Amino acid sequence: MAIRTDVVRLYRQVHTWTGILTGLILFVCFYAGALTMFKEPLERWITPPVAVTPATLDRAEELVAATRALRPEVRDFTLAVGPALAGEVPLRLTWTEERFDPAPWAATLAPDGSVAVEQLNPSGIGLLVDFLHRTVGIPGDLDIGTTVTGIASALYVVALVSGVIILLPSLVKDFLVLRVTRNVKRLWLDAHNVLGLISLPFHIVIALSAVVFGLHDHIYDTLDRVVYGGQMRAVAASSSPFRTVSKDMSPAGMLPPKEFLTRVHSLAPGFQPVSLEYHDAGTGAATVRVWGHDPRYLVRREGFVLMGAVDGRIIDTEYMPGHQNGWSATVSAFFALHFGSFGGGIVRWSYFLLGLAGAALFYTGNLLWIESRRRTERQAKGRSAVGPVEQSRATRLLAAGTVGVCLGCVAGLSLTIAAGKWLSGLVDDLHAWHWGIYYAVFLGACAWAFLRGASRAGVELLWASAVATAAIPATSLLGLVMPGLWLSDGLIGVDLVALAGALAFAAMARSAERRAQTGPRDSVWAAAVGHPKSEMGMQPLAHPAE
Amino acid sequence: MTDASSARHTQAPIRPDWWSKSVAGVVLGFSLAIAMSGLFAWIGPGGPAAVNKLQFIMWLVVPIWLGVASVCFLFRSGRQAWLWLGCANILAHTALLAARSPLLH
């Protein structure tokens, strides 16, 4: 496809700058995002096993009534159905005091019919990867972090469009060609292009939806003023699933939990209920949201049907897979395409791999800029120049930042996951420990990278990432022999994936080491200047024929 | 590389005008996207109050906004970008006002 060369040149600059500004932020978003696909297994991998017999729902009604009697002020709570039936958790009611509460309360039923209320202390690794994915780990208010990722995602959309424009002219010639030659930049460019093109639809979907997730508050505010004349709240309220629910707060009895499941089953036999979320329980306005999955439809993480808790009537199906109107179904599809919450395991694994590939795309993007800067600086010095070219400050800083941020994120996540199993039961607030370990490793890696320089820190941090990731399966192996540790039942996948990751990082460390020794001496990746091999036997770098 | 191809150019080359075009794309692109989504909210199927249409309208803003911001570097100059996007904005917002005006309902 013919595109004017000045247009291509212009968009190459757009692509470079949007990429440089967002690459590191997006790396963290993608790497943590890939892990969010498996946050439940990760959480269970860290949690000590307790003998839970798969529950029947026969005693659920008794549990609700007893909890209501003990804690009448708690009117909003959740009864996990799927995980209790599967024997993953005991039959219990849980509630939180704020929206993102790492330590929810739980009420369980003793055999004698009495209720025990305790505060749960889950490892919180699921919350950690989720927050990291949304905020890049920017501390403080969630809104600040999500706004930053929203803006980065907007630039990422522009980077995608410009990337496609600059690839179009050479698409047929270059597509899926990986040129493994002495020319390292060519190799990185080919890898970057292949990764980008293969996963382009995924990236478009993720980029656009991430902008929405990051900036929706601001967009809604503008729409309210410009489009809805200040009446947007009323418009939104008239779409709420609760719009027809009465305000009746007088005491009223509720149907048993099993009854709701029976009615949902007759409404949608393919729907797999996961939990019952009660609202205003024990009053005339009491409602139950039956949350669940239906892999045949594109829905948000989970869909729900809203029912009256007193009479069991179906109140709203706007969030129920297969029962939505066109607008809801379309928006739900956008959510599902971002979360990968459709199609079951195959899509989940694909999203995991696409997420990792995305992280690699941003990593290679930064490497490309660094490589091309090196060439520019060589040209600036004159083509005849042989021997090392002094790298500019910007190149050195970006190289160190790339190594520190990306590998700090990788090593920090791996180590905090592995540490979760060691610390579980030993510390009071495991969630806080998870964050502490992550930040310590991440910030330490960044500091290390700037102190040591990209070439040495790159190799060292890759080894550190390999070791930290290998600590995950090693912890499980030790669980076979060491008291206090354990092998998590049915979660061998976590250990195998981590092992594969550790091997991959080790291989990357080896190749970075080789490059530092034998690669071009004027590269930021070369071992420190003054190395005995530096001037001997080195050919001047071949210039790419462009 | 440049010698061979520049001879074929009959049109003037595109001026980069980075700041001017970027600001035009981000700011005027956003207001254009709001107006066009709003227009769809009012005159599209179901009217503005259809159940859960509001969420769809919000999602619509982003692809329009960033689509405009992405392609606006194709304008010959920053001046052209401001001129064209400004006119498009005036048109779209006038249409939105008309669609919201009770006289038409």
XYZ file of C-alpha atoms in Angstrom:
651
model
C 0.000 0.000 0.000
C 1.395 3.341 -1.038
C 1.619 6.019 1.613
C 3.553 9.240 1.140
C 6.951 9.031 2.758
C 6.484 12.302 4.634
C 3.299 10.888 6.186
C 5.134 7.752 7.248
C 7.983 9.827 8.687
C 5.526 12.005 10.595
C 3.706 9.032 12.057
C 6.951 7.301 12.938
C 7.627 10.267 15.212
C 4.099 10.149 16.639
C 4.573 6.445 17.316
C 7.965 6.950 18.937
C 6.837 9.667 21.290
C 3.545 8.148 22.352
C 5.426 4.879 22.866
C 8.257 6.392 24.901
C 5.821 8.296 27.110
C 3.624 5.294 27.860
C 5.734 2.154 27.377
C 6.759 1.679 30.990
C 3.291 2.410 32.396
C 1.715 0.007 29.936
C 4.286 -2.694 30.672
C 3.174 -2.787 34.307
C -0.518 -2.652 33.316
C -0.097 -5.565 30.915
C 2.098 -7.754 33.086
C -0.169 -7.350 36.135
C -3.207 -7.572 33.852
C -2.041 -10.935 32.528
C -1.818 -12.175 36.129
C -5.347 -10.931 36.928
C -6.621 -13.662 34.602
C -5.543 -16.159 37.251
C -5.908 -14.193 40.461
C -8.298 -16.724 42.060
C -5.884 -19.655 41.617
C -3.051 -17.417 42.887
C -5.088 -16.514 45.943
C -5.814 -20.181 46.630
C -2.156 -21.125 46.020
C -1.171 -18.811 48.890
C -4.047 -19.730 51.239
C -3.318 -22.653 53.616
C -5.553 -25.629 52.927
C -8.414 -26.160 55.337
C -10.647 -29.189 55.216
C -13.888 -27.893 53.740
C -16.579 -30.393 52.955
C -18.626 -29.408 49.920
C -21.734 -27.715 51.233
C -25.346 -28.324 50.480
C -27.470 -25.213 50.550
C -29.952 -26.767 52.984
C -28.612 -24.841 55.970
C -28.178 -21.531 54.118
C -31.605 -20.309 55.226
C -30.732 -21.065 58.851
C -27.398 -19.217 58.427
C -29.099 -16.120 57.012
C -31.672 -16.063 59.801
C -29.113 -16.611 62.579
C -26.774 -13.939 61.197
C -29.669 -11.515 60.823
C -30.575 -12.134 64.465
C -26.993 -11.643 65.668
C -26.120 -8.654 63.482
C -29.386 -6.921 62.525
C -27.479 -3.838 61.298
C -25.842 -5.853 58.502
C -28.368 -5.752 55.687
C -26.072 -6.147 52.674
C -24.144 -9.397 52.444
C -23.151 -12.114 50.022
C -23.634 -15.860 50.088
C -21.080 -17.628 47.923
C -22.854 -20.449 46.126
C -20.490 -21.833 43.490
C -17.308 -21.911 45.625
C -19.226 -23.417 48.594
C -20.756 -26.148 46.457
C -17.305 -26.873 45.017
C -15.851 -27.193 48.536
C -13.461 -24.251 48.059
C -14.924 -22.233 50.941
C -17.284 -23.136 53.770
C -20.896 -22.038 53.588
C -20.756 -18.463 54.893
C -22.105 -14.951 54.572
C -19.534 -12.236 53.880
C -19.735 -8.471 53.942
C -17.298 -5.581 53.667
C -17.203 -2.185 55.293
C -15.932 -0.376 52.228
C -15.878 -1.111 48.541
C -12.341 -2.496 48.314
C -11.918 -4.092 51.711
C -9.006 -6.527 51.883
C -10.413 -8.039 55.080
C -14.143 -8.789 54.809
C -16.282 -10.125 57.658
C -17.723 -13.609 57.547
C -20.455 -15.466 59.419
C -20.433 -19.257 59.499
C -22.766 -21.732 61.114
C -21.545 -24.109 63.825
C -23.105 -27.604 63.899
C -25.180 -26.579 66.951
C -26.812 -23.791 64.990
C -24.869 -20.914 66.567
C -23.177 -18.319 64.379
C -19.493 -17.398 64.478
C -18.497 -13.992 63.063
C -14.857 -13.394 62.229
C -12.820 -11.068 60.068
C -11.214 -12.905 57.145
C -7.598 -12.279 56.251
C -7.209 -13.378 52.661
C -3.758 -12.940 51.172
C -5.059 -10.124 49.002
C -2.793 -11.033 46.092
C -5.855 -10.768 43.843
C -6.492 -7.190 45.002
C -2.795 -6.400 44.570
C -2.515 -7.511 40.933
C -5.844 -5.857 40.212
C -4.771 -2.509 41.695
C -1.376 -2.707 40.051
C -3.109 -3.384 36.744
C -5.341 -0.327 37.173
C -3.001 2.162 38.849
C 0.556 1.001 37.955
C 1.106 1.030 41.720
C 0.786 4.804 42.081
C 0.084 5.097 45.803
C -2.803 7.044 47.258
C -6.263 7.476 45.869
C -7.401 4.905 43.317
C -8.717 7.744 41.124
C -5.273 9.258 40.579
C -3.793 5.972 39.400
C -6.693 5.130 37.106
C -6.618 8.603 35.572
C -2.909 8.153 34.830
C -3.496 4.773 33.181
C -6.476 6.257 31.336
C -4.314 9.003 29.834
C -1.536 6.526 29.049
C -4.122 4.333 27.321
C -5.310 7.276 25.224
C -1.748 7.840 24.004
C -1.531 4.086 23.446
C -4.511 4.259 21.040
C -2.670 6.951 19.074
C 0.478 4.804 19.181
C -1.478 1.865 17.750
C -2.973 3.867 14.888
C 0.382 5.421 14.019
C 2.097 2.042 14.294
C -0.302 0.600 11.743
C 0.182 3.592 9.421
C 3.963 3.247 9.390
C 3.745 -0.499 8.830
C 1.272 -0.343 5.961
C 3.746 0.437 3.147
C 5.974 -2.516 3.953
C 3.299 -4.841 5.307
C 3.425 -7.440 2.557
C 7.198 -7.408 2.286
C 7.983 -7.544 5.986
C 5.098 -9.357 7.565
C 6.090 -12.327 9.695
C 9.694 -12.071 8.723
C 12.148 -12.426 11.542
C 15.613 -11.525 10.352
C 18.157 -13.040 12.661
C 21.339 -11.358 11.599
C 24.107 -9.396 13.218
C 21.820 -6.411 12.979
C 20.191 -6.472 16.388
C 17.941 -3.529 15.716
C 16.399 -5.332 12.738
C 15.686 -8.349 14.905
C 13.999 -6.247 17.592
C 12.030 -4.333 14.969
C 10.784 -7.543 13.360
C 9.854 -9.030 16.729
C 8.064 -5.803 17.682
C 6.135 -5.686 14.379
C 5.129 -9.340 14.444
C 3.932 -9.131 18.056
C 2.053 -5.919 17.371
C 0.350 -7.086 14.203
C -0.692 -10.519 15.437
C -2.281 -9.101 18.549
C -3.595 -5.887 16.965
C -7.328 -6.619 17.479
C -6.642 -7.455 21.127
C -4.683 -4.242 21.565
C -7.364 -2.086 19.955
C -10.023 -3.559 22.245
C -7.858 -3.245 25.361
C -6.694 0.276 24.531
C -10.136 1.738 23.846
C -11.781 0.064 26.835
C -8.897 1.024 29.129
C -9.403 4.674 28.186
C -13.071 4.303 29.118
C -12.249 2.645 32.448
C -9.646 5.264 33.265
C -11.485 8.394 32.198
C -15.215 7.564 32.363
C -15.885 9.916 35.281
C -14.589 12.878 33.318
C -16.455 11.863 30.176
C -19.711 11.412 32.101
C -19.301 14.864 33.673
C -18.871 16.434 30.250
C -21.793 14.507 28.773
C -23.963 15.605 31.695
C -23.297 19.262 31.007
C -23.181 19.294 27.207
C -25.573 16.556 26.156
C -28.020 15.827 28.975
C -28.480 19.394 30.233
C -27.590 18.460 33.839
C -30.229 15.714 33.881
C -27.851 12.766 33.489
C -28.430 11.493 37.013
C -32.120 11.139 36.309
C -31.391 9.358 33.022
C -28.986 6.980 34.804
C -31.442 6.374 37.649
C -34.149 5.428 35.177
C -31.786 2.734 33.839
C -30.897 1.363 37.270
C -31.903 -2.262 37.889
C -33.316 -1.044 41.214
C -35.547 1.636 39.656
C -38.803 -0.193 40.455
C -37.831 -1.434 43.931
C -39.971 0.054 46.711
C -38.426 1.996 49.597
C -40.341 -0.166 52.111
C -38.023 -0.647 55.116
C -40.513 -2.390 57.393
C -39.512 -5.917 58.519
C -40.434 -8.701 56.135
C -39.571 -12.381 55.732
C -37.459 -13.643 52.860
C -37.584 -16.755 50.697
C -34.942 -19.448 51.338
C -31.758 -19.089 49.211
C -32.440 -22.322 47.300
C -35.701 -20.882 46.034
C -33.898 -18.061 44.189
C -31.617 -20.562 42.468
C -34.593 -22.645 41.381
C -36.278 -19.595 39.841
C -33.088 -18.481 38.104
C -32.665 -21.960 36.682
C -36.139 -21.903 35.179
C -35.431 -18.440 33.727
C -32.048 -19.387 32.211
C -31.006 -23.054 32.484
C -27.495 -22.360 31.096
C -26.683 -19.775 33.765
C -24.231 -20.975 36.451
C -24.895 -19.106 39.731
C -21.815 -18.077 41.707
C -23.193 -15.987 44.532
C -26.296 -14.373 46.022
C -25.884 -10.708 46.930
C -28.489 -9.470 49.395
C -29.472 -5.823 49.687
C -31.688 -4.410 52.473
C -32.172 -7.951 53.785
C -35.071 -8.458 56.162
C -37.047 -5.466 54.899
C -39.886 -5.110 52.473
C -37.409 -3.656 49.954
C -35.091 -6.677 50.221
C -33.525 -7.783 46.945
C -31.183 -10.538 45.854
C -28.811 -10.334 42.944
C -27.959 -13.782 41.662
C -24.498 -13.422 40.109
C -23.116 -15.998 37.750
C -21.553 -17.029 34.470
C -22.891 -18.042 31.121
C -19.933 -18.755 28.849
C -22.162 -18.574 25.780
C -22.538 -14.807 26.107
C -20.273 -11.791 26.358
C -20.934 -10.362 29.802
C -19.051 -8.274 32.321
C -16.950 -10.347 34.717
C -20.221 -11.860 35.852
C -23.818 -11.191 34.990
C -26.731 -11.009 37.413
C -30.487 -11.163 37.646
C -32.186 -8.976 40.244
C -35.005 -10.617 42.229
C -37.270 -9.559 45.048
C -36.082 -11.371 48.181
C -39.528 -11.384 49.756
C -41.593 -12.723 46.878
C -38.920 -13.982 44.455
C -40.216 -11.947 41.516
C -37.795 -11.189 38.683
C -37.160 -7.438 38.863
C -34.510 -6.778 36.232
C -32.583 -8.788 33.636
C -30.619 -5.936 32.011
C -27.367 -7.505 33.276
C -28.397 -11.116 32.650
C -26.584 -12.872 29.796
C -28.977 -13.421 26.927
C -31.709 -11.264 28.497
C -30.263 -7.791 27.863
C -31.470 -5.110 25.495
C -29.253 -3.997 22.633
C -27.533 -1.143 24.478
C -26.758 -3.229 27.567
C -25.618 -6.206 25.526
C -23.250 -4.029 23.488
C -21.706 -2.379 26.533
C -21.433 -5.749 28.278
C -19.589 -7.048 25.236
C -17.028 -4.224 25.564
C -16.476 -5.175 29.206
C -16.183 -8.870 28.402
C -13.672 -8.205 25.635
C -11.470 -6.317 28.076
C -11.782 -8.837 30.928
C -11.661 -11.984 28.783
C -14.671 -13.141 30.787
C -16.201 -15.240 28.038
C -15.516 -18.525 26.341
C -14.043 -20.167 29.441
C -10.493 -21.470 29.841
C -9.294 -21.057 26.268
C -10.001 -17.320 26.263
C -8.533 -16.966 29.747
C -5.253 -18.565 28.677
C -5.224 -16.584 25.425
C -5.660 -13.346 27.352
C -2.882 -14.363 29.731
C -0.507 -14.984 26.824
C -1.661 -11.888 24.911
C -1.094 -9.840 28.063
C 2.464 -11.115 28.382
C 3.014 -10.546 24.661
C 1.738 -6.997 25.141
C 4.255 -6.410 27.908
C 6.957 -7.730 25.562
C 5.709 -5.344 22.871
C 6.351 -2.321 25.088
C 9.691 -3.681 26.242
C 10.879 -4.210 22.651
C 9.506 -0.787 21.734
C 11.786 0.882 24.258
C 14.746 -1.267 23.171
C 14.153 -0.127 19.587
C 14.292 3.510 20.513
C 17.503 2.907 22.421
C 19.039 0.994 19.485
C 18.093 3.635 16.960
C 19.436 6.404 19.161
C 22.731 4.571 19.203
C 22.824 4.589 15.424
C 21.862 8.245 15.289
C 24.670 9.130 17.608
C 27.134 7.099 15.584
C 26.041 8.927 12.453
C 26.348 12.242 14.208
C 29.940 11.374 15.004
C 30.608 10.499 11.394
C 30.354 7.266 9.471
C 34.056 6.616 9.594
C 34.055 6.492 13.369
C 35.281 3.220 14.764
C 35.177 2.426 18.435
C 32.797 3.355 21.140
C 30.380 6.218 20.735
C 29.490 7.911 23.968
C 25.789 7.352 24.656
C 23.652 10.363 25.368
C 22.197 10.909 28.821
C 18.618 10.355 27.601
C 19.517 6.993 26.084
C 21.277 5.829 29.220
C 18.426 6.980 31.453
C 15.715 5.376 29.345
C 17.669 2.134 29.152
C 18.121 2.056 32.923
C 14.474 3.018 33.503
C 13.244 0.313 31.147
C 15.294 -2.351 32.875
C 14.451 -1.128 36.385
C 10.699 -0.631 35.966
C 9.950 -3.712 33.858
C 12.148 -6.180 35.696
C 11.314 -4.599 39.052
C 7.643 -5.248 38.348
C 8.325 -8.842 37.280
C 10.618 -9.678 40.203
C 8.414 -7.847 42.715
C 5.278 -9.721 41.698
C 7.003 -13.115 41.649
C 8.644 -12.603 45.010
C 5.516 -11.315 46.735
C 3.541 -14.301 45.439
C 6.143 -16.771 46.698
C 6.479 -14.899 50.005
C 2.707 -15.118 50.513
C 2.964 -18.841 51.146
C 5.844 -18.413 53.616
C 4.144 -15.599 55.527
C 0.631 -17.032 55.497
C -0.431 -17.568 59.105
C 2.736 -15.898 60.449
C 1.745 -12.266 59.954
C -1.404 -10.377 60.847
C -1.946 -8.300 57.733
C -0.725 -10.354 54.804
C -2.224 -7.883 52.327
C 0.029 -5.098 53.657
C 3.055 -7.419 53.563
C 2.325 -8.216 49.915
C 2.422 -4.516 49.068
C 5.509 -3.921 51.188
C 7.464 -6.684 49.458
C 6.344 -5.586 46.014
C 7.299 -1.934 46.538
C 10.617 -2.846 48.169
C 11.642 -5.027 45.211
C 10.256 -2.660 42.580
C 11.873 0.488 43.979
C 15.053 -1.409 44.785
C 15.280 -2.642 41.187
C 14.762 0.880 39.835
C 17.448 2.306 42.115
C 19.789 -0.568 41.206
C 19.267 0.011 37.489
C 20.133 3.714 37.711
C 23.121 3.102 39.985
C 24.641 0.233 38.024
C 23.677 1.296 34.520
C 21.486 -0.614 32.079
C 24.003 -3.185 30.874
C 25.030 -4.605 34.241
C 21.671 -4.089 35.952
C 19.874 -5.654 32.987
C 21.710 -8.929 33.395
C 21.533 -8.886 37.192
C 17.848 -7.995 37.373
C 16.997 -10.667 34.806
C 18.736 -13.224 37.015
C 16.898 -11.758 40.011
C 13.581 -12.100 38.154
C 14.421 -15.691 37.263
C 15.261 -16.516 40.878
C 12.189 -14.715 42.266
C 9.940 -16.545 39.815
C 11.621 -19.880 40.496
C 10.883 -19.293 44.184
C 7.224 -20.039 43.429
C 7.635 -23.691 42.346
C 10.530 -24.061 44.814
C 8.186 -23.089 47.643
C 5.741 -25.745 46.523
C 8.506 -28.360 46.303
C 9.651 -27.480 49.815
C 6.040 -27.881 50.860
C 6.475 -31.616 50.322
C 9.096 -31.860 53.058
C 8.908 -28.742 55.220
C 6.402 -28.261 58.006
C 4.538 -24.969 57.704
C 4.562 -25.107 53.909
C 2.331 -27.190 51.724
C 1.702 -28.281 48.158
C -1.485 -26.626 46.931
C -3.943 -29.182 45.755
C -4.911 -28.989 42.091
C -2.826 -25.862 41.490
C 0.211 -27.425 39.826
C -0.507 -25.026 36.931
C 0.656 -22.062 39.023
C 3.971 -23.802 39.686
C 4.445 -24.943 36.095
C 3.768 -21.487 34.638
C 6.168 -19.933 37.150
C 8.806 -22.532 36.292
C 8.445 -21.761 32.594
C 8.700 -18.057 33.395
C 11.826 -18.585 35.481
C 13.483 -20.544 32.668
C 12.555 -17.825 30.162
C 14.062 -15.096 32.362
C 17.204 -17.182 32.860
C 17.546 -17.597 29.089
C 17.098 -13.834 28.639
C 19.717 -13.195 31.307
C 22.170 -15.489 29.505
C 21.627 -13.739 26.202
C 21.904 -10.278 27.781
C 25.177 -11.422 29.337
C 26.468 -12.619 25.971
C 25.479 -9.373 24.364
C 27.251 -7.341 27.019
C 30.447 -9.283 26.251
C 30.372 -9.700 22.475
C 27.804 -7.181 21.209
C 28.593 -3.755 19.749
C 30.795 -1.775 22.145
C 28.920 1.490 21.664
C 25.653 -0.007 22.882
C 24.179 0.860 26.261
C 23.958 -2.896 26.716
C 27.710 -3.390 26.397
C 29.683 -4.242 29.505
C 31.430 -1.299 31.143
C 33.881 0.575 28.938
C 37.481 -0.449 29.365
C 36.784 -4.141 29.104
C 39.890 -5.905 27.729
C 37.985 -7.245 24.707
C 36.490 -3.904 23.799
C 38.668 -2.809 20.876
C 40.017 -6.130 19.714
C 38.499 -8.061 16.864
C 35.369 -6.013 16.683
C 33.964 -5.227 13.295
C 32.349 -1.844 12.887
C 28.622 -2.259 13.207
C 26.947 -2.943 9.877
C 24.558 -0.149 9.033
C 21.040 -1.212 8.177
C 20.383 -0.757 4.493
C 17.463 1.578 4.519
C 15.789 7.675 0.147
C 14.376 11.172 0.047
C 15.870 12.220 -3.322
C 13.928 9.731 -5.407
C 10.559 10.185 -3.816
C 10.492 13.925 -3.304
C 10.579 14.491 -7.057
C 7.231 12.769 -7.373
C 5.600 15.041 -4.836
C 3.271 17.486 -6.414
C 1.615 18.410 -3.125
C 3.409 20.483 -0.520
C 4.859 18.329 2.232
C 2.950 18.069 5.488
C 4.171 20.440 8.161
C 4.648 18.639 11.486
C 3.319 21.502 13.711
C 3.447 19.096 16.658
C 2.002 21.258 19.390
C -0.677 22.907 17.337
C -1.922 19.644 15.827
C -1.696 17.671 19.067
C -3.716 20.219 21.009
C -6.255 20.459 18.187
C -6.621 16.691 18.074
C -6.984 16.275 21.822
C -9.184 19.295 22.591
C -11.248 19.763 19.432
C -11.337 15.994 18.912
C -12.830 15.577 22.370
C -15.475 18.242 21.962
C -16.338 16.876 18.525
C -16.691 13.380 19.973
C -18.955 14.668 22.754
C -21.166 16.483 20.234
C -21.402 13.532 17.851
C -22.138 11.027 20.638
C -24.674 13.487 22.067
C -26.304 13.834 18.687
C -26.622 10.059 18.505
C -28.056 10.041 22.033
C -30.823 12.475 21.046
C -31.709 11.446 17.514
C -30.491 7.836 17.529
C -32.917 4.959 18.201
C -34.757 5.096 21.518
C -34.081 8.745 22.323
C -31.824 9.916 25.147
C -33.642 8.071 27.959
C -33.592 4.503 26.580
C -32.540 2.009 29.265
C -28.743 1.808 29.520
C -28.214 3.829 26.331
C -26.267 6.380 28.410
C -23.449 3.879 28.958
C -23.261 3.147 25.252
C -23.056 6.898 24.524
C -20.130 7.216 26.940
C -18.300 4.339 25.229
C -18.909 5.992 21.858
C -16.982 9.115 22.861
C -13.619 7.389 23.155
C -13.188 5.853 19.671
C -14.389 9.071 17.983
C -12.135 11.274 20.123
C -8.999 9.199 19.707
C -9.750 8.484 16.059
C -9.734 12.228 15.392
C -6.656 12.767 17.582
C -4.814 10.018 15.683
C -5.516 11.146 12.143
C -5.263 14.878 12.743
C -1.522 14.784 11.959
C -2.591 14.266 8.348
C -3.701 17.891 8.115
C -1.254 19.918 6.039
C -0.591 22.264 8.957
C -1.704 23.048 12.473
C -3.723 25.933 11.108
C -5.629 23.590 8.814
C -6.306 21.221 11.717
C -7.787 24.013 13.839
C -9.792 25.347 10.915
C -11.356 22.049 9.847
C -11.913 20.632 13.310
C -13.268 24.000 14.475
C -15.835 24.058 11.669
C -16.780 20.435 12.321
C -17.268 21.323 15.987
C -19.483 24.288 15.217
C -21.618 22.150 12.926
C -21.896 19.246 15.359
C -22.664 21.393 18.399
C -25.259 23.412 16.465
C -26.917 20.170 15.412
C -26.817 18.932 19.024
C -28.453 22.135 20.260
C -31.120 21.788 17.603
C -31.733 18.149 18.505
C -32.108 19.099 22.180
C -34.333 22.076 21.442
C -37.947 21.504 22.473
C -39.119 23.162 19.233
C -38.168 20.041 17.338
C -39.903 17.632 19.696
